[in-house]
Coordinates of C-alpha atoms in Angstrom, one line a residue:
Chain E
M89 CA 0.1 -0.1 0.0
A90 CA 1.4 3.4 -0.8
V91 CA 1.9 6.0 1.7
A92 CA -0.6 8.6 1.9
P93 CA 0.5 11.9 0.3
S94 CA 1.6 14.7 2.6
N95 CA -0.3 17.9 2.6
G96 CA 2.9 19.9 2.7
G97 CA 1.8 21.7 5.8
G98 CA 5.0 22.6 7.6
R99 CA 4.5 25.0 10.5
L100 CA 7.1 27.4 8.9
L101 CA 5.3 27.4 5.5
T102 CA 2.0 28.0 7.4
M103 CA 3.4 31.1 9.2
V104 CA 4.8 32.4 5.8
N105 CA 1.6 32.0 4.2
R106 CA -0.2 33.9 6.9
L107 CA 2.2 36.7 6.9
A108 CA 2.4 37.0 3.2
F109 CA -1.4 37.0 3.2
Q110 CA -1.6 39.7 5.8
T111 CA 0.9 41.7 3.6
V112 CA -1.2 41.2 0.6
V113 CA -4.5 42.6 2.5
I114 CA -2.4 45.7 3.8
G115 CA -0.8 46.3 0.4
L116 CA -4.3 46.3 -1.3
L117 CA -5.9 48.6 1.3
S118 CA -3.0 51.1 1.4
G119 CA -2.6 51.0 -2.4
I120 CA -6.1 51.8 -3.0
A121 CA -6.3 54.3 -0.2
L122 CA -3.3 56.1 -1.7
R123 CA -5.1 56.4 -5.0
V124 CA -8.2 57.7 -3.4
L125 CA -5.9 60.3 -1.7
G126 CA -4.5 61.5 -5.0
Q127 CA -1.1 59.7 -5.0
P128 CA -1.3 57.3 -8.1
A129 CA 2.4 56.8 -8.4
W130 CA 2.8 55.7 -4.8
S131 CA -0.5 53.6 -5.4
A132 CA 0.8 51.9 -8.4
T133 CA 4.2 51.2 -6.8
I134 CA 2.6 49.4 -3.6
L135 CA 0.1 47.5 -5.8
S136 CA 2.7 46.2 -8.1
W137 CA 4.6 44.9 -5.0
T138 CA 1.6 43.5 -3.6
C139 CA 0.9 41.6 -6.9
G140 CA 4.6 40.3 -6.7
V141 CA 4.0 39.0 -3.2
L142 CA 0.9 37.1 -4.5
I143 CA 3.3 35.5 -7.3
G144 CA 6.1 34.9 -4.8
L145 CA 3.8 33.2 -2.4
R146 CA 2.9 30.4 -4.9
V147 CA 6.6 30.1 -5.7
V148 CA 7.5 29.8 -1.9
N149 CA 4.9 27.2 -1.5
L150 CA 6.3 25.2 -4.3
T151 CA 9.7 25.3 -2.7
G152 CA 8.1 24.2 0.5
V153 CA 6.8 21.1 -1.3
L154 CA 10.3 20.4 -2.9
A155 CA 12.0 20.6 0.7
D156 CA 9.2 18.3 2.0
E157 CA 9.8 15.6 -0.7
V158 CA 13.5 15.9 -0.3
R159 CA 13.1 15.5 3.4
R160 CA 11.2 12.3 2.8
R161 CA 13.9 11.2 0.2
D162 CA 11.2 10.7 -2.3
W163 CA 13.3 11.6 -5.4
T164 CA 10.6 11.1 -8.0
F165 CA 8.1 13.7 -6.5
A166 CA 11.1 15.8 -5.6
G167 CA 12.2 15.8 -9.2
V168 CA 8.7 16.7 -10.6
A169 CA 8.5 19.6 -7.9
L170 CA 11.8 20.9 -9.1
A171 CA 10.8 20.6 -12.7
V172 CA 7.8 22.7 -12.1
L173 CA 9.9 25.2 -10.1
M174 CA 12.3 25.5 -13.1
L175 CA 9.3 26.1 -15.4
L176 CA 8.1 28.8 -13.2
A177 CA 11.7 30.4 -13.2
Y178 CA 11.8 30.2 -17.0
A179 CA 8.5 31.8 -17.3
L180 CA 9.3 34.5 -14.8
Q181 CA 12.7 35.3 -16.4
A182 CA 11.2 35.4 -19.9
A183 CA 8.5 37.9 -18.7
W184 CA 11.1 40.1 -16.6
R185 CA 13.4 40.3 -19.7
R186 CA 10.7 41.1 -22.2
P187 CA 11.4 44.7 -23.5
Chain Z
M125 CA -16.4 55.5 -5.4
P126 CA -16.6 55.4 -9.3
T127 CA -19.1 53.0 -10.6
A128 CA -16.6 51.0 -12.4
D129 CA -14.8 50.4 -9.1
I130 CA -18.0 49.2 -7.4
Y131 CA -18.6 46.7 -10.4
T132 CA -15.0 45.5 -10.2
L133 CA -15.2 45.0 -6.5
L134 CA -18.6 43.1 -7.0
A135 CA -17.1 40.9 -9.8
G136 CA -14.3 40.0 -7.6
G137 CA -16.7 39.4 -4.6
L138 CA -18.6 37.0 -6.9
A139 CA -15.6 35.2 -8.0
G140 CA -14.3 34.8 -4.4
C141 CA -17.7 33.5 -3.3
L142 CA -17.7 31.0 -6.0
G143 CA -14.1 29.9 -5.2
A144 CA -15.4 28.9 -1.6
L145 CA -18.6 27.4 -2.6
V146 CA -17.5 25.3 -5.7
G147 CA -13.7 25.4 -5.6
I148 CA -13.1 27.2 -8.8
G149 CA -11.1 30.4 -9.3
G150 CA -13.9 32.6 -10.9
G151 CA -12.1 33.7 -14.1
V152 CA -14.8 32.3 -16.3
L153 CA -17.2 34.9 -14.8
L154 CA -14.5 37.6 -14.0
V155 CA -13.5 38.0 -17.7
P156 CA -16.9 38.6 -19.1
I157 CA -17.8 41.1 -16.3
L158 CA -14.6 43.1 -16.7
N159 CA -14.8 43.0 -20.5
S160 CA -18.6 43.7 -20.9
I161 CA -19.6 45.8 -18.0
V162 CA -16.3 47.5 -16.5
G163 CA -15.1 48.2 -20.2
L164 CA -11.8 46.7 -20.2
S165 CA -10.3 45.2 -23.3
F166 CA -10.3 41.3 -23.6
K167 CA -6.7 41.0 -22.9
E168 CA -6.8 43.4 -20.1
A169 CA -9.8 41.7 -18.4
T170 CA -7.7 38.3 -18.8
A171 CA -4.8 39.9 -17.0
V172 CA -7.1 41.2 -14.1
S173 CA -9.0 37.8 -13.9
L174 CA -5.5 36.1 -13.3
V175 CA -4.8 38.2 -10.3
G176 CA -8.3 37.1 -9.2
V177 CA -7.4 33.7 -9.6
L178 CA -4.2 34.0 -7.7
A179 CA -6.1 35.7 -4.8
T180 CA -8.6 32.8 -4.8
S181 CA -5.9 30.4 -4.6
S182 CA -4.0 32.1 -1.9
T183 CA -7.0 32.6 0.3
A184 CA -8.1 29.1 -0.1
G185 CA -4.6 27.9 0.9
L186 CA -5.2 29.4 4.5
S187 CA -8.6 28.0 4.8
G188 CA -9.3 24.5 6.2
G189 CA -9.0 22.6 3.0
R190 CA -5.4 21.4 3.3
R191 CA -6.1 18.1 4.8
L192 CA -8.1 17.2 1.6
L193 CA -5.4 18.4 -0.8
N194 CA -3.4 15.7 -2.6
L195 CA -0.3 17.4 -3.0
R196 CA 1.4 14.7 -5.0
L197 CA -1.4 14.6 -7.5
A198 CA -1.2 18.4 -7.6
I199 CA 2.5 18.3 -8.4
V200 CA 2.3 15.9 -11.2
L201 CA -0.6 17.7 -12.8
L202 CA 1.2 21.0 -12.3
A203 CA 4.0 19.8 -14.5
F204 CA 1.6 19.6 -17.3
S205 CA -0.6 22.7 -16.5
V206 CA 2.4 25.0 -15.9
T207 CA 3.9 23.8 -19.3
G208 CA 0.6 24.6 -20.9
S209 CA 0.6 28.0 -19.1
T210 CA 4.2 28.8 -20.3
L211 CA 3.4 27.8 -23.7
G212 CA 0.2 29.9 -23.9
A213 CA 2.0 32.9 -22.7
T214 CA 4.2 32.7 -25.6
Y215 CA 1.4 33.2 -27.9
L216 CA -0.4 35.9 -25.7
M217 CA -0.1 38.6 -28.4
H218 CA 0.0 36.5 -31.5
F219 CA -3.7 36.6 -32.4
S220 CA -6.4 39.2 -32.7
E221 CA -8.6 40.0 -29.7
R222 CA -11.6 38.4 -31.6
T223 CA -9.8 35.1 -31.7
Y224 CA -9.3 35.2 -27.9
E225 CA -12.9 36.0 -27.5
L226 CA -14.0 33.1 -29.7
V227 CA -11.7 30.7 -27.6
F228 CA -13.3 32.0 -24.6
G229 CA -16.8 31.5 -26.0
L230 CA -16.2 28.0 -27.1
T231 CA -14.5 27.3 -23.5
A232 CA -17.6 28.7 -21.8
T233 CA -19.9 26.7 -24.1
S234 CA -17.9 23.4 -23.1
I235 CA -18.0 24.3 -19.3
A236 CA -21.7 25.1 -19.1
A237 CA -22.4 21.7 -21.0
L238 CA -20.1 20.1 -18.5
M239 CA -22.0 21.7 -15.7
F240 CA -25.3 20.7 -16.8
V241 CA -24.3 17.0 -17.0
R242 CA -21.8 16.8 -14.3
L243 CA -22.1 14.0 -11.8
H244 CA -20.9 14.0 -8.2
K245 CA -19.1 10.6 -7.8
R246 CA -18.0 9.7 -4.1
N247 CA -15.1 7.5 -5.6
V248 CA -14.2 6.2 -2.1
L249 CA -12.8 2.9 -1.2
P250 CA -12.7 1.5 2.4
A251 CA -9.7 2.6 4.6
G252 CA -6.8 0.4 4.1
A253 CA -7.4 -0.4 0.4
D254 CA -4.5 -0.3 -2.3
L255 CA -4.2 3.5 -3.0
G256 CA -1.5 3.1 -5.7
V257 CA 1.2 5.7 -6.1
L258 CA -1.1 8.9 -6.2
G259 CA -4.1 7.8 -3.9
G260 CA -4.9 9.2 -0.5
E261 CA -6.8 8.8 2.7
F262 CA -9.0 11.3 4.5
H263 CA -11.6 11.7 7.2
D264 CA -15.0 12.0 5.5
D265 CA -17.4 14.1 7.3
D266 CA -20.3 12.5 5.4
T267 CA -19.9 9.1 6.8
G268 CA -17.9 10.0 10.0
G269 CA -15.1 7.5 9.0
D270 CA -11.7 7.4 7.3
V271 CA -11.8 6.6 3.5
A272 CA -9.5 6.1 0.7
Y273 CA -9.5 6.8 -3.0
R274 CA -7.1 5.6 -5.9
V275 CA -6.2 7.9 -8.8
S276 CA -7.2 6.5 -12.2
N277 CA -6.8 7.6 -15.8
L278 CA -3.8 10.0 -15.1
P279 CA -3.1 10.6 -18.8
V280 CA -6.7 12.1 -19.1
A281 CA -6.0 14.3 -16.0
A282 CA -2.6 15.3 -17.4
S283 CA -4.1 16.2 -20.9
V284 CA -6.8 18.3 -19.3
S285 CA -4.3 20.1 -17.1
F286 CA -2.2 20.9 -20.1
G287 CA -5.2 22.2 -22.0
A288 CA -6.3 24.2 -18.8
G289 CA -2.9 25.7 -18.6
V290 CA -3.1 26.9 -22.2
L291 CA -6.4 28.4 -21.5
T292 CA -5.2 30.2 -18.3
S293 CA -2.8 32.2 -20.5
L294 CA -5.0 32.8 -23.5
V295 CA -8.5 33.6 -21.8
G296 CA -7.7 34.1 -18.2
I297 CA -9.7 31.1 -16.6
G298 CA -7.9 29.4 -13.8
G299 CA -8.7 25.9 -15.2
G300 CA -10.4 24.7 -11.9
I301 CA -13.7 24.6 -13.7
L302 CA -12.1 21.9 -16.1
I303 CA -9.9 20.1 -13.7
V304 CA -12.4 19.4 -10.8
P305 CA -15.0 17.6 -13.0
T306 CA -12.2 15.7 -14.7
L307 CA -10.6 14.4 -11.5
N308 CA -14.0 13.5 -10.0
T309 CA -15.8 12.0 -13.0
L310 CA -12.9 10.4 -14.8
C311 CA -10.1 9.9 -12.5
G312 CA -11.7 8.6 -9.4
V313 CA -10.9 11.4 -7.0
P314 CA -13.7 12.5 -4.6
L315 CA -15.2 15.9 -5.2
R316 CA -13.8 17.6 -2.0
V317 CA -10.5 16.3 -2.7
A318 CA -10.6 17.4 -6.3
A319 CA -11.7 20.8 -5.4
A320 CA -8.8 21.3 -2.8
T321 CA -6.2 20.1 -5.2
S322 CA -7.5 22.2 -8.2
V323 CA -7.5 25.3 -6.1
M324 CA -3.9 24.8 -5.1
M325 CA -3.1 24.0 -8.7
I326 CA -4.8 27.1 -10.3
G327 CA -2.7 29.7 -8.4
V328 CA 0.7 28.0 -9.5
T329 CA -0.7 27.6 -13.1
A330 CA -1.6 31.3 -13.2
V331 CA 2.0 32.5 -12.4
P332 CA 3.5 32.1 -16.0
S333 CA 0.4 33.7 -17.7
L334 CA 0.3 36.6 -15.1
A335 CA 3.8 37.4 -15.4
A336 CA 3.6 37.5 -19.2
H337 CA 0.4 39.7 -19.1
W338 CA 2.3 42.0 -16.6
S339 CA 5.3 42.3 -18.9
H340 CA 2.9 43.3 -21.7
G341 CA 1.6 46.1 -19.6
L342 CA -1.9 44.7 -19.4
L343 CA -2.3 45.2 -15.6
G344 CA -2.3 49.1 -16.2
D345 CA -1.8 51.1 -13.0
F346 CA -2.8 48.1 -10.9
H347 CA -6.0 49.7 -9.5
V348 CA -8.5 47.4 -11.2
P349 CA -6.6 44.3 -10.2
A350 CA -6.3 45.4 -6.7
M351 CA -10.1 46.2 -6.5
T352 CA -10.6 42.8 -7.9
A353 CA -8.3 41.0 -5.5
L354 CA -9.9 42.8 -2.7
G355 CA -13.4 41.6 -3.8
V356 CA -12.1 38.2 -4.1
L357 CA -10.8 38.2 -0.4
M358 CA -14.1 39.6 0.9
G359 CA -16.2 37.3 -1.4
F360 CA -14.3 34.2 -0.3
Q361 CA -15.2 34.9 3.3
V362 CA -18.8 35.4 2.3
G363 CA -18.7 32.1 0.5
R364 CA -17.2 30.2 3.4
A365 CA -19.8 31.7 5.7
I366 CA -22.9 30.7 3.6
S367 CA -21.5 27.3 2.2
P368 CA -23.1 25.0 4.9
R369 CA -26.5 26.5 3.9
A370 CA -25.8 26.7 0.0
Q371 CA -27.5 24.6 -2.5
V372 CA -24.5 24.1 -4.6
R373 CA -26.5 22.1 -7.0
W374 CA -28.8 25.1 -7.9
L375 CA -25.9 27.5 -7.8
K376 CA -24.2 25.3 -10.5
L377 CA -27.5 25.2 -12.6
V378 CA -27.6 29.0 -12.3
M379 CA -23.8 29.4 -13.3
A380 CA -24.3 26.9 -16.2
S381 CA -27.0 29.3 -17.4
I382 CA -25.0 32.4 -17.1
L383 CA -22.3 30.7 -18.9
T384 CA -24.5 29.8 -21.8
I385 CA -25.4 33.5 -22.1
V386 CA -21.9 34.6 -21.9
A387 CA -20.8 32.0 -24.6
A388 CA -23.6 33.4 -26.7
R389 CA -22.4 37.0 -26.3
Y390 CA -18.8 36.1 -27.5
L391 CA -19.8 33.6 -30.2
V392 CA -22.9 35.3 -31.5
W393 CA -23.8 38.8 -30.5
R394 CA -20.8 40.5 -31.7

């Protein structure tokens, strides 16, 4: 019988998720408030960083999954998680370098 | 507050609420609302929708669904959906706006049909049964006991995940609306496990396409995406609060009807 899959719920990862989520909420509220207060440039900067946190959070979670599989020495799933991370890295750098 | 902002907030709220109720990212409703009512171009609506999908996935990740999540299945399917999304992102600006609208209309038609005929299969085995490599066990609230399930037809799930990834990039739907019924009806995964697994997948799948949309300047000054994300966060809490009393079956019927109208709008009334 196979081992039931882990849910990747490390305590550190849960804490990071909560912290990042609170950052997103604060970022969204302050960005919108700044725009209402007539500071569109600051608003755009804060909101773009908030969007970056949303993206980064997914990558961090996936890295947590990879660490989990490496710790369990399950190299097949660790390899798949690494491949997905590399695909994301490729997509992000392609977008970053786009003129 | 400008009327467009109110509509955007409400659209996000609706998407978030649906995310909590039926485990989808809500892009399939966000795109037509942002495009037809708020007045964004189709590509801008797609970009904003992806922020909504990401917000739904992040919010769901913090709620209580993690024990149902089959992370290994998600990782395997992500290899396909992220490949599809990266490939789709490459062709983001290659076609006319009308082509993307047609793709969206056809997708909405297929999803509406899927929702009308969709079955809810329990797919559970007794605890201790052979689970295979990707199967899992969980505590079933319906029966009060531990149950198991085995994942079958993995090539089908992989193909649908790849297609969902491509569609994520091209038309801004998260793909949950395709992945959940596929896992449940064709691959032997219980519905709640399929929803929890899909909601984790859609967030990661949205990353390559959102980055590509961002790099093409389709997120504007980030105000509309922010209003959408805020709506999603609030809507998700509302959805969670009403989910014990919600008649999901009727909700799906209403949603399928709305999708039929949306599909007609993009395919015919243009």
